[in-house]
N, CA, C and O of each residue as an XYZ file, in Angstrom:
812
protein
N      20.013     17.625      4.301
C      21.108     18.232      3.559
C      21.547     19.548      4.186
O      22.736     19.864      4.224
N      20.567     20.319      4.680
C      20.893     21.588      5.326
C      21.776     21.361      6.544
O      22.770     22.060      6.737
N      21.406     20.373      7.373
C      22.196     20.071      8.564
C      23.571     19.531      8.196
O      24.556     19.843      8.867
N      23.653     18.730      7.149
C      24.946     18.183      6.739
C      25.882     19.288      6.234
O      27.082     19.265      6.509
N      25.327     20.249      5.498
C      26.133     21.372      5.031
C      26.643     22.191      6.216
O      27.812     22.574      6.266
N      25.738     22.452      7.173
C      26.151     23.177      8.377
C      27.216     22.398      9.144
O      28.166     22.978      9.669
N      27.049     21.088      9.202
C      27.986     20.239      9.926
C      29.387     20.350      9.348
O      30.364     20.424     10.093
N      29.490     20.363      8.029
C      30.797     20.340      7.377
C      31.411     21.730      7.220
O      32.630     21.881      7.296
N      30.576     22.742      7.003
C      31.101     24.049      6.615
C      30.994     25.130      7.684
O      31.655     26.163      7.577
N      30.174     24.915      8.714
C      29.930     25.984      9.680
C      31.213     26.450     10.359
O      31.549     27.633     10.302
N      31.923     25.543     10.993
C      33.123     25.926     11.752
C      34.187     26.575     10.868
O      34.671     27.652     11.215
N      34.580     25.961      9.726
C      35.613     26.621      8.915
C      35.181     27.951      8.327
O      35.998     28.865      8.222
N      33.894     28.089      7.933
C      33.441     29.353      7.361
C      33.398     30.465      8.398
O      33.807     31.593      8.122
N      32.899     30.146      9.603
C      32.869     31.161     10.665
C      34.283     31.609     11.013
O      34.546     32.803     11.158
N      35.178     30.660     11.144
C      36.568     31.000     11.463
C      37.175     31.881     10.382
O      37.854     32.861     10.688
N      36.936     31.539      9.121
C      37.484     32.314      8.003
C      36.894     33.713      7.940
O      37.627     34.690      7.790
N      35.564     33.818      8.055
C      34.906     35.117      7.909
C      35.211     36.048      9.079
O      35.458     37.237      8.878
N      35.195     35.514     10.302
C      35.458     36.358     11.468
C      36.893     36.850     11.468
O      37.145     38.033     11.696
N      37.829     35.954     11.217
C      39.235     36.365     11.219
C      39.528     37.302     10.051
O      40.339     38.219     10.177
N      38.868     37.073      8.910
C      39.111     37.929      7.752
C      38.466     39.290      7.872
O      39.039     40.289      7.437
N      37.262     39.345      8.466
C      36.521     40.604      8.539
C      36.972     41.485      9.690
O      36.981     42.711      9.572
N      37.343     40.871     10.798
C      37.638     41.674     11.990
C      39.033     41.453     12.557
O      39.463     42.192     13.442
N      39.737     40.457     12.065
C      41.057     40.163     12.592
C      41.037     39.473     13.939
O      42.086     39.308     14.562
N      39.849     39.059     14.410
C      39.737     38.368     15.685
C      40.141     36.911     15.533
O      39.907     36.284     14.500
N      40.750     36.391     16.585
C      41.095     34.970     16.581
C      40.014     34.205     17.325
O      39.798     34.421     18.518
N      39.347     33.323     16.629
C      38.303     32.497     17.227
C      38.845     31.087     17.395
O      39.176     30.436     16.404
N      38.944     30.599     18.630
C      39.446     29.234     18.836
C      38.601     28.223     18.061
O      37.384     28.149     18.232
N      39.260     27.460     17.221
C      38.528     26.516     16.379
C      37.818     25.466     17.218
O      36.775     24.948     16.819
N      38.381     25.149     18.384
C      37.756     24.165     19.260
C      36.388     24.600     19.757
O      35.491     23.775     19.930
N      36.229     25.912     19.990
C      34.937     26.429     20.439
C      33.891     26.275     19.334
O      32.750     25.898     19.600
N      34.279     26.565     18.113
C      33.366     26.417     16.987
C      32.964     24.956     16.793
O      31.792     24.649     16.573
N      33.939     24.069     16.877
C      33.653     22.644     16.708
C      32.732     22.157     17.826
O      31.798     21.396     17.575
N      32.997     22.601     19.071
C      32.150     22.195     20.199
C      30.720     22.684     20.007
O      29.778     21.961     20.333
N      30.538     23.891     19.485
C      29.196     24.413     19.235
C      28.480     23.606     18.171
O      27.298     23.295     18.312
N      29.193     23.264     17.104
C      28.597     22.464     16.036
C      28.196     21.086     16.548
O      27.115     20.587     16.237
N      29.079     20.479     17.338
C      28.788     19.151     17.886
C      27.561     19.197     18.799
O      26.686     18.335     18.715
N      27.503     20.212     19.672
C      26.413     20.311     20.642
C      25.071     20.601     19.992
O      24.062     19.993     20.351
N      25.050     21.531     19.032
C      23.774     22.010     18.501
C      23.375     21.380     17.168
O      22.232     21.537     16.738
N      24.295     20.666     16.501
C      23.951     20.040     15.228
C      24.190     18.529     15.255
O      23.289     17.749     14.949
N      25.404     18.121     15.620
C      25.761     16.703     15.523
C      24.921     15.848     16.469
O      24.332     14.852     16.051
N      24.867     16.236     17.748
C      24.144     15.420     18.728
C      22.655     15.324     18.398
O      22.126     14.213     18.368
N      21.947     16.444     18.148
C      20.526     16.310     17.769
C      20.330     15.513     16.485
O      19.382     14.733     16.385
N      21.212     15.695     15.500
C      21.084     14.972     14.239
C      21.248     13.470     14.444
O      20.485     12.680     13.890
N      22.245     13.073     15.242
C      22.473     11.649     15.507
C      21.323     11.036     16.304
O      20.881      9.926     16.007
N      20.838     11.760     17.319
C      19.727     11.245     18.119
C      18.461     11.090     17.264
O      17.747     10.092     17.369
N      18.197     12.089     16.422
C      17.028     12.010     15.559
C      17.126     10.869     14.565
O      16.163     10.131     14.360
N      18.286     10.725     13.949
C      18.474      9.662     12.961
C      18.395      8.284     13.607
O      17.761      7.376     13.070
N      19.042      8.132     14.763
C      19.044      6.830     15.443
C      17.649      6.448     15.913
O      17.227      5.303     15.746
N      16.926      7.407     16.506
C      15.576      7.095     16.986
C      14.649      6.758     15.832
O      13.825      5.850     15.940
N      14.777      7.479     14.734
C      13.936      7.196     13.566
C      14.208      5.793     13.022
O      13.273      5.039     12.754
N      15.477      5.446     12.861
C      15.832      4.147     12.287
C      15.416      2.999     13.202
O      14.792      2.036     12.755
N      15.763      3.107     14.481
C      15.513      2.001     15.411
C      14.025      1.826     15.704
O      13.518      0.704     15.703
N      13.325      2.933     15.953
C      11.918      2.821     16.329
C      11.034      2.430     15.146
O      10.071      1.682     15.314
N      11.352      2.927     13.964
C      10.578      2.508     12.792
C      10.758      1.023     12.519
O       9.822      0.334     12.114
N      11.979      0.538     12.749
C      12.252     -0.878     12.523
C      11.555     -1.749     13.566
O      11.056     -2.828     13.245
N      11.521     -1.282     14.807
C      10.972     -2.102     15.891
C       9.468     -1.952     16.034
O       8.762     -2.940     16.238
N       8.959     -0.701     15.928
C       7.553     -0.437     16.219
C       6.704     -0.208     14.969
O       5.476     -0.259     15.037
N       7.341      0.040     13.844
C       6.601      0.295     12.620
C       6.492      1.786     12.306
O       6.572      2.632     13.196
N       6.307      2.087     11.021
C       6.270      3.481     10.573
C       5.057      4.230     11.110
O       5.170      5.398     11.483
N       3.904      3.579     11.154
C       2.694      4.261     11.612
C       2.797      4.631     13.090
O       2.399      5.728     13.482
N       3.330      3.722     13.915
C       3.499      4.031     15.344
C       4.482      5.185     15.522
O       4.270      6.073     16.347
N       5.555      5.160     14.741
C       6.559      6.217     14.855
C       5.964      7.586     14.533
O       6.194      8.553     15.259
N       5.195      7.663     13.437
C       4.635      8.948     13.010
C       3.487      9.394     13.911
O       3.405     10.566     14.278
N       2.604      8.467     14.266
C       1.376      8.835     14.967
C       1.528      8.915     16.482
O       0.775      9.633     17.140
N       2.482      8.194     17.038
C       2.641      8.182     18.494
C       3.917      8.895     18.943
O       3.867      9.817     19.758
N       5.045      8.466     18.413
C       6.331      8.990     18.886
C       6.540     10.447     18.463
O       6.796     11.314     19.299
N       6.428     10.707     17.149
C       6.632     12.068     16.652
C       5.547     13.005     17.177
O       5.824     14.150     17.536
N       4.300     12.506     17.221
C       3.195     13.340     17.697
C       3.374     13.766     19.145
O       2.923     14.841     19.539
N       4.037     12.920     19.945
C       4.248     13.256     21.350
C       5.158     14.465     21.523
O       5.090     15.149     22.544
N       6.008     14.735     20.533
C       6.940     15.858     20.630
C       6.374     17.155     20.073
O       6.972     18.216     20.252
N       5.226     17.086     19.397
C       4.672     18.276     18.772
C       4.455     19.431     19.753
O       4.852     20.555     19.445
N       3.837     19.203     20.928
C       3.644     20.342     21.839
C       4.936     20.798     22.510
O       5.023     21.935     22.973
N       5.945     19.920     22.568
C       7.192     20.269     23.247
C       8.060     21.196     22.407
O       8.810     22.006     22.951
N       7.964     21.085     21.087
C       8.844     21.859     20.211
C       8.663     23.367     20.375
O       9.656     24.057     20.605
N       7.443     23.921     20.270
C       7.303     25.369     20.467
C       7.608     25.810     21.895
O       8.113     26.912     22.109
N       7.304     24.949     22.877
C       7.609     25.299     24.268
C       9.120     25.395     24.487
O       9.593     26.296     25.180
N       9.873     24.467     23.896
C      11.334     24.506     24.028
C      11.905     25.747     23.356
O      12.821     26.380     23.880
N      11.350     26.096     22.174
C      11.806     27.300     21.479
C      11.522     28.552     22.304
O      12.384     29.421     22.432
N      10.318     28.645     22.861
C       9.967     29.809     23.680
C      10.840     29.907     24.914
O      11.270     30.999     25.287
N      11.107     28.768     25.557
C      11.963     28.770     26.746
C      13.373     29.239     26.401
O      13.987     29.993     27.156
N      13.884     28.785     25.251
C      15.217     29.213     24.811
C      15.259     30.710     24.564
O      16.200     31.387     24.978
N      14.230     31.231     23.883
C      14.194     32.661     23.599
C      14.088     33.487     24.869
O      14.736     34.527     24.987
N      13.276     33.037     25.823
C      13.127     33.764     27.084
C      14.460     33.832     27.828
O      14.831     34.887     28.342
N      15.173     32.721     27.886
C      16.468     32.696     28.572
C      17.486     33.595     27.871
O      18.233     34.328     28.519
N      17.504     33.527     26.543
C      18.451     34.360     25.789
C      18.171     35.833     26.017
O      19.092     36.608     26.278
N      16.904     36.230     25.922
C      16.562     37.636     26.082
C      16.735     38.099     27.522
O      17.009     39.274     27.766
N      16.577     37.186     28.480
C      16.783     37.542     29.883
C      18.234     37.958     30.123
O      18.503     38.909     30.857
N      19.173     37.230     29.492
C      20.586     37.578     29.639
C      20.906     38.924     28.994
O      21.818     39.623     29.435
N      20.161     39.287     27.954
C      20.469     40.494     27.191
C      19.463     41.612     27.402
O      19.442     42.565     26.623
N      18.632     41.526     28.430
C      17.566     42.506     28.628
C      18.113     43.932     28.727
O      17.581     44.849     28.102
N      19.166     44.114     29.505
C      19.712     45.466     29.677
C      20.302     45.995     28.382
O      20.089     47.154     28.027
N      21.052     45.141     27.666
C      21.629     45.576     26.399
C      20.555     45.931     25.379
O      20.681     46.920     24.657
N      19.500     45.125     25.321
C      18.448     45.360     24.337
C      17.702     46.661     24.595
O      17.311     47.352     23.655
N      17.504     46.997     25.868
C      16.735     48.195     26.206
C      17.582     49.463     26.242
O      17.059     50.560     26.047
N      18.877     49.326     26.487
C      19.730     50.513     26.625
C      20.512     50.853     25.356
O      21.129     51.915     25.281
N      20.495     49.976     24.373
C      21.214     50.235     23.118
C      20.251     50.096     21.935
O      20.471     49.295     21.026
N      19.196     50.881     21.968
C      18.151     50.744     20.946
C      18.692     51.007     19.544
O      18.350     50.283     18.609
N      19.530     52.029     19.383
C      20.064     52.354     18.058
C      20.909     51.204     17.519
O      20.823     50.861     16.340
N      21.728     50.609     18.393
C      22.554     49.476     17.969
C      21.675     48.301     17.537
O      21.942     47.643     16.531
N      20.632     48.056     18.312
C      19.705     46.969     17.975
C      19.080     47.227     16.612
O      18.954     46.308     15.803
N      18.688     48.472     16.353
C      18.073     48.818     15.070
C      19.057     48.649     13.923
O      18.693     48.130     12.868
N      20.301     49.082     14.116
C      21.316     48.964     13.067
C      21.635     47.509     12.752
O      21.966     47.177     11.614
N      21.536     46.647     13.747
C      21.768     45.218     13.525
C      20.557     44.576     12.864
O      20.698     43.715     11.995
N      19.358     45.001     13.283
C      18.137     44.336     12.837
C      17.798     44.626     11.379
O      17.354     43.728     10.664
N      17.998     45.862     10.924
C      17.570     46.237      9.576
C      18.217     45.376      8.484
O      17.495     44.834      7.648
N      19.549     45.229      8.458
C      20.127     44.387      7.397
C      19.734     42.921      7.509
O      19.661     42.228      6.495
N      19.478     42.435      8.723
C      19.045     41.044      8.884
C      17.666     40.850      8.266
O      17.423     39.857      7.580
N      16.756     41.806      8.510
C      15.408     41.728      7.928
C      15.494     41.732      6.405
O      14.832     40.936      5.739
N      16.307     42.628      5.859
C      16.459     42.707      4.406
C      17.020     41.395      3.852
O      16.552     40.894      2.830
N      18.015     40.853      4.531
C      18.653     39.609      4.068
C      17.689     38.430      4.077
O      17.651     37.646      3.129
N      16.909     38.306      5.152
C      15.986     37.172      5.255
C      14.919     37.249      4.170
O      14.661     36.256      3.489
N      14.291     38.422      4.000
C      13.256     38.565      2.981
C      13.821     38.402      1.569
O      13.166     37.823      0.703
N      15.031     38.907      1.336
C      15.649     38.780      0.012
C      15.932     37.328     -0.318
O      15.584     36.862     -1.403
N      16.560     36.601      0.605
C      16.888     35.204      0.356
C      15.627     34.357      0.174
O      15.552     33.527     -0.733
N      14.637     34.577      1.049
C      13.401     33.801      0.959
C      12.685     34.085     -0.361
O      12.210     33.160     -1.019
N      12.607     35.349     -0.748
C      11.932     35.717     -1.996
C      12.655     35.149     -3.204
O      12.020     34.672     -4.145
N      13.986     35.198     -3.181
C      14.763     34.671     -4.299
C      14.549     33.172     -4.458
O      14.302     32.690     -5.564
N      14.643     32.431     -3.351
C      14.455     30.977     -3.408
C      13.032     30.625     -3.826
O      12.826     29.752     -4.670
N      12.058     31.299     -3.240
C      10.643     31.020     -3.528
C      10.300     31.363     -4.974
O       9.614     30.603     -5.657
N      10.786     32.517     -5.432
C      10.509     32.943     -6.803
C      11.154     32.031     -7.839
O      10.537     31.708     -8.854
N      12.385     31.619     -7.587
C      13.056     30.719     -8.528
C      12.336     29.378     -8.615
O      12.201     28.814     -9.702
N      11.872     28.862     -7.471
C      11.172     27.586     -7.499
C       9.820     27.707     -8.200
O       9.354     26.757     -8.829
N       9.196     28.870     -8.090
C       7.952     29.106     -8.820
C       8.224     29.090    -10.329
O       7.468     28.485    -11.089
N       9.296     29.748    -10.761
C       9.643     29.788    -12.178
C       9.999     28.402    -12.710
O       9.735     28.092    -13.871
N      10.596     27.573    -11.862
C      11.012     26.243    -12.283
C       9.902     25.208    -12.163
O      10.102     24.042    -12.504
N       8.728     25.626    -11.678
C       7.602     24.711    -11.576
C       7.697     23.719    -10.442
O       7.106     22.641    -10.505
N       8.436     24.073     -9.403
C       8.575     23.187     -8.242
C       7.273     23.203     -7.447
O       6.697     24.275     -7.263
N       6.787     22.061     -6.972
C       5.538     22.053     -6.191
C       5.690     22.798     -4.870
O       6.796     22.980     -4.361
N       4.553     23.224     -4.331
C       4.547     24.060     -3.129
C       5.196     23.369     -1.938
O       5.904     24.015     -1.166
N       4.966     22.048     -1.773
C       5.489     21.361     -0.597
C       7.006     21.261     -0.600
O       7.601     20.872      0.405
N       7.645     21.610     -1.721
C       9.106     21.715     -1.787
C       9.535     23.178     -1.747
O      10.528     23.518     -1.104
N       8.794     24.038     -2.428
C       9.165     25.450     -2.547
C       9.112     26.182     -1.212
O      10.021     26.945     -0.885
N       8.037     25.950     -0.428
C       7.889     26.673      0.838
C       8.983     26.312      1.838
O       9.612     27.218      2.384
N       9.241     25.021      2.107
C      10.356     24.696      3.003
C      11.695     25.175      2.453
O      12.573     25.579      3.215
N      11.853     25.130      1.119
C      13.102     25.613      0.524
C      13.318     27.091      0.778
O      14.442     27.517      1.044
N      12.246     27.883      0.699
C      12.353     29.316      0.966
C      12.730     29.573      2.418
O      13.545     30.449      2.706
N      12.136     28.808      3.335
C      12.429     28.984      4.757
C      13.859     28.561      5.089
O      14.553     29.230      5.854
N      14.289     27.443      4.502
C      15.658     26.980      4.759
C      16.667     27.956      4.163
O      17.704     28.236      4.764
N      16.353     28.472      2.975
C      17.260     29.424      2.348
C      17.421     30.708      3.128
O      18.467     31.353      3.059
N      16.393     31.086      3.871
C      16.442     32.324      4.649
C      16.908     32.108      6.080
O      17.093     33.074      6.820
N      17.100     30.851      6.482
C      17.499     30.552      7.857
C      18.960     30.911      8.089
O      19.778     30.840      7.172
N      19.280     31.296      9.316
C      20.634     31.771      9.630
C      21.326     31.013     10.760
O      22.484     31.302     11.061
N      20.659     30.062     11.389
C      21.242     29.316     12.506
C      21.785     30.265     13.577
O      22.916     30.115     14.039
N      20.956     31.250     13.964
C      21.387     32.203     14.982
C      21.604     31.541     16.338
O      22.389     32.031     17.150
N      20.903     30.416     16.588
C      21.081     29.743     17.871
C      22.530     29.281     18.035
O      23.100     29.367     19.123
N      23.110     28.794     16.953
C      24.512     28.377     16.973
C      25.424     29.581     17.170
O      26.428     29.501     17.878
N      25.069     30.695     16.537
C      25.858     31.914     16.688
C      25.797     32.439     18.123
O      26.802     32.898     18.665
N      24.604     32.368     18.738
C      24.459     32.809     20.133
C      25.355     31.987     21.052
O      26.058     32.537     21.900
N      25.327     30.668     20.881
C      26.136     29.797     21.729
C      27.622     30.099     21.576
O      28.357     30.139     22.562
N      28.061     30.310     20.338
C      29.482     30.606     20.091
C      29.865     31.958     20.677
O      30.919     32.082     21.301
N      29.019     32.979     20.486
C      29.325     34.319     20.994
C      29.396     34.340     22.513
O      30.287     34.966     23.087
N      28.462     33.658     23.164
C      28.465     33.625     24.628
C      29.673     32.867     25.148
O      30.279     33.276     26.138
N      30.036     31.759     24.489
C      31.200     30.982     24.919
C      32.493     31.777     24.766
O      33.400     31.657     25.589
N      32.578     32.591     23.710
C      33.804     33.346     23.451
C      33.890     34.637     24.251
O      34.942     34.949     24.809
N      32.781     35.401     24.314
C      32.849     36.762     24.842
C      31.978     37.022     26.063
O      32.048     38.101     26.650
N      31.161     36.053     26.452
C      30.312     36.236     27.624
C      28.901     36.657     27.256
O      28.660     37.188     26.172
N      27.965     36.414     28.178
C      26.546     36.657     27.905
C      26.220     38.136     27.765
O      25.244     38.485     27.102
N      27.012     39.014     28.373
C      26.721     40.446     28.307
C      27.504     41.193     27.257
O      27.497     42.424     27.253
N      28.178     40.493     26.369
C      29.050     41.135     25.380
C      28.266     41.699     24.204
O      27.098     41.368     23.995
N      28.938     42.561     23.437
C      28.334     43.099     22.235
C      28.114     42.032     21.176
O      27.134     42.078     20.433
N      29.030     41.069     21.109
C      28.870     39.975     20.146
C      27.617     39.163     20.457
O      26.872     38.782     19.554
N      27.395     38.905     21.737
C      26.187     38.174     22.127
C      24.939     38.989     21.811
O      23.922     38.434     21.393
N      25.014     40.309     22.010
C      23.881     41.181     21.681
C      23.530     41.073     20.202
O      22.356     40.962     19.847
N      24.549     41.106     19.332
C      24.301     41.041     17.891
C      23.594     39.750     17.508
O      22.666     39.763     16.699
N      24.027     38.639     18.083
C      23.400     37.358     17.732
C      21.998     37.236     18.318
O      21.116     36.635     17.705
N      21.792     37.807     19.509
C      20.462     37.774     20.122
C      19.479     38.603     19.307
O      18.323     38.211     19.146
N      19.928     39.743     18.791
C      19.068     40.543     17.920
C      18.699     39.729     16.680
O      17.582     39.830     16.173
N      19.635     38.931     16.204
C      19.342     38.063     15.070
C      18.199     37.118     15.366
O      17.299     36.955     14.541
N      18.220     36.493     16.530
C      17.131     35.599     16.929
C      15.831     36.380     17.083
O      14.775     35.938     16.631
N      15.914     37.548     17.727
C      14.738     38.383     17.960
C      14.057     38.762     16.649
O      12.830     38.780     16.563
N      14.852     39.060     15.639
C      14.311     39.469     14.344
C      13.868     38.258     13.529
O      12.815     38.281     12.891
N      14.680     37.198     13.557
C      14.433     36.069     12.656
C      13.116     35.359     12.946
O      12.417     34.949     12.019
N      12.773     35.211     14.214
C      11.570     34.451     14.561
C      10.310     35.071     13.954
O       9.604     34.373     13.226
N       9.988     36.346     14.216
C       8.773     36.904     13.590
C       8.876     37.029     12.080
O       7.875     36.868     11.381
N      10.074     37.314     11.558
C      10.230     37.449     10.118
C      10.002     36.106      9.428
O       9.335     36.049      8.395
N      10.550     35.029      9.986
C      10.359     33.708      9.398
C       8.895     33.281      9.478
O       8.389     32.624      8.568
N       8.212     33.651     10.565
C       6.780     33.360     10.669
C       5.997     34.105      9.589
O       5.039     33.573      9.028
N       6.412     35.338      9.303
C       5.727     36.098      8.251
C       6.002     35.494      6.879
O       5.125     35.496      6.015
N       7.223     34.973      6.670
C       7.540     34.296      5.406
C       6.681     33.043      5.259
O       6.168     32.760      4.176
N       6.526     32.294      6.349
C       5.693     31.095      6.339
C       4.244     31.452      6.006
O       3.600     30.769      5.210
N       3.734     32.523      6.615
C       2.372     32.966      6.343
C       2.210     33.373      4.882
O       1.198     33.054      4.257
N       3.196     34.073      4.336
C       3.146     34.497      2.937
C       3.149     33.292      1.994
O       2.438     33.271      0.989
N       3.964     32.290      2.339
C       3.997     31.074      1.513
C       2.627     30.388      1.513
O       2.145     29.959      0.464
N       2.006     30.285      2.684
C       0.698     29.639      2.766
C      -0.369     30.397      1.972
O      -1.265     29.791      1.385
N      -0.262     31.724      1.962
C      -1.254     32.524      1.244
C      -1.069     32.471     -0.267
O      -1.999     32.784     -1.011
N       0.104     32.085     -0.731
C       0.377     32.066     -2.173
C       0.529     30.650     -2.709
O       1.016     30.459     -3.824
N       0.119     29.664     -1.932
C       0.310     28.277     -2.368
C      -0.497     27.948     -3.625
O      -0.146     27.029     -4.364
N      -1.581     28.698     -3.871
C      -2.404     28.420     -5.050
C      -1.699     28.793     -6.349
O      -2.167     28.423     -7.426
N      -0.577     29.522     -6.271
C       0.182     29.849     -7.470
C       1.062     28.688     -7.938
O       1.616     28.728     -9.036
N       1.188     27.663     -7.110
C       2.082     26.548     -7.423
C       1.284     25.358     -7.930
O       0.127     25.174     -7.552
N       1.905     24.543     -8.791
C       1.197     23.359     -9.297
C       0.949     22.346     -8.192
O       1.757     22.189     -7.277
N      -0.173     21.669     -8.293
C      -0.475     20.622     -7.333
C       0.442     19.425     -7.565
O       0.746     19.098     -8.712
N       0.891     18.759     -6.484
C       1.741     17.576     -6.661
C       0.980     16.468     -7.387
O      -0.201     16.235     -7.132
N       1.670     15.804     -8.280
C       1.061     14.723     -9.046
C       1.188     13.422     -8.268
O       2.292     12.950     -7.997
N       0.039     12.847     -7.910
C       0.035     11.601     -7.154
C      -0.023     10.422     -8.115
O      -0.750     10.468     -9.108
N       0.743      9.357     -7.827
C       0.705      8.196     -8.715
C      -0.645      7.503     -8.638
O      -1.211      7.343     -7.556
N      -1.156      7.093     -9.788
C      -2.437      6.379     -9.802
C      -2.242      4.948     -9.343
O      -1.170      4.364     -9.498
N      -3.294      4.404     -8.780
C      -3.222      3.035     -8.277
C      -2.983      2.037     -9.406
O      -2.344      1.004     -9.205
N      -3.496      2.348    -10.586
C      -3.349      1.416    -11.697
C      -1.911      1.316    -12.166
O      -1.524      0.338    -12.806
N      -1.111      2.343    -11.840
C       0.277      2.323    -12.284
C       1.227      1.724    -11.279
O       2.427      1.646    -11.539
N       0.718      1.293    -10.125
C       1.575      0.751     -9.071
C       1.596     -0.761     -9.193
O       0.544     -1.400     -9.216
N       2.742     -1.314     -9.266
C       2.882     -2.773     -9.349
C       3.342     -3.326     -8.025
O       4.156     -2.702     -7.344
N       2.839     -4.479     -7.647
C       3.188     -5.063     -6.368
C       4.409     -5.928     -6.465
O       4.841     -6.501     -5.464
């Protein structure tokens, strides 16, 4: 659902907010291309592989062999992306410390506020932990990777716009990890999921 919302609303919302807040004209084609590249293509590949391979090889093979094979690649791909992004912005990050700080502080506040609000509301509503924790993380997520791609395509890798989005990635990664750690430490406050009994299952 998160990806579908981003798919439908990302381009029009970015265009509306940027043009309304700063008066800048953002080519809608660039926004659509970014959404297609970073959301549509991965979503379609993931959905197609899941449907076809589960049907052909079975659910257990898909989960235990296919998905498991990608587990070590996921953090490596993320680290490689971050290294490349920061390499392009190394000079800006080191020479504009005050700007980086001014960008980072409101992002930190926003992420913790959104995560706390989502997590706290789900606790009050009695939502189980395995739903509440991912919900808090998704609620605090900002899709900075999409913003980085759009900023670089529009203004170049050394631009101020690219710097702002890179700071977002720089801040979001450790902050989201801390939110994840906090969720794990407070999981005992949430009700345990109710598993169906075998006697109640009909064949």
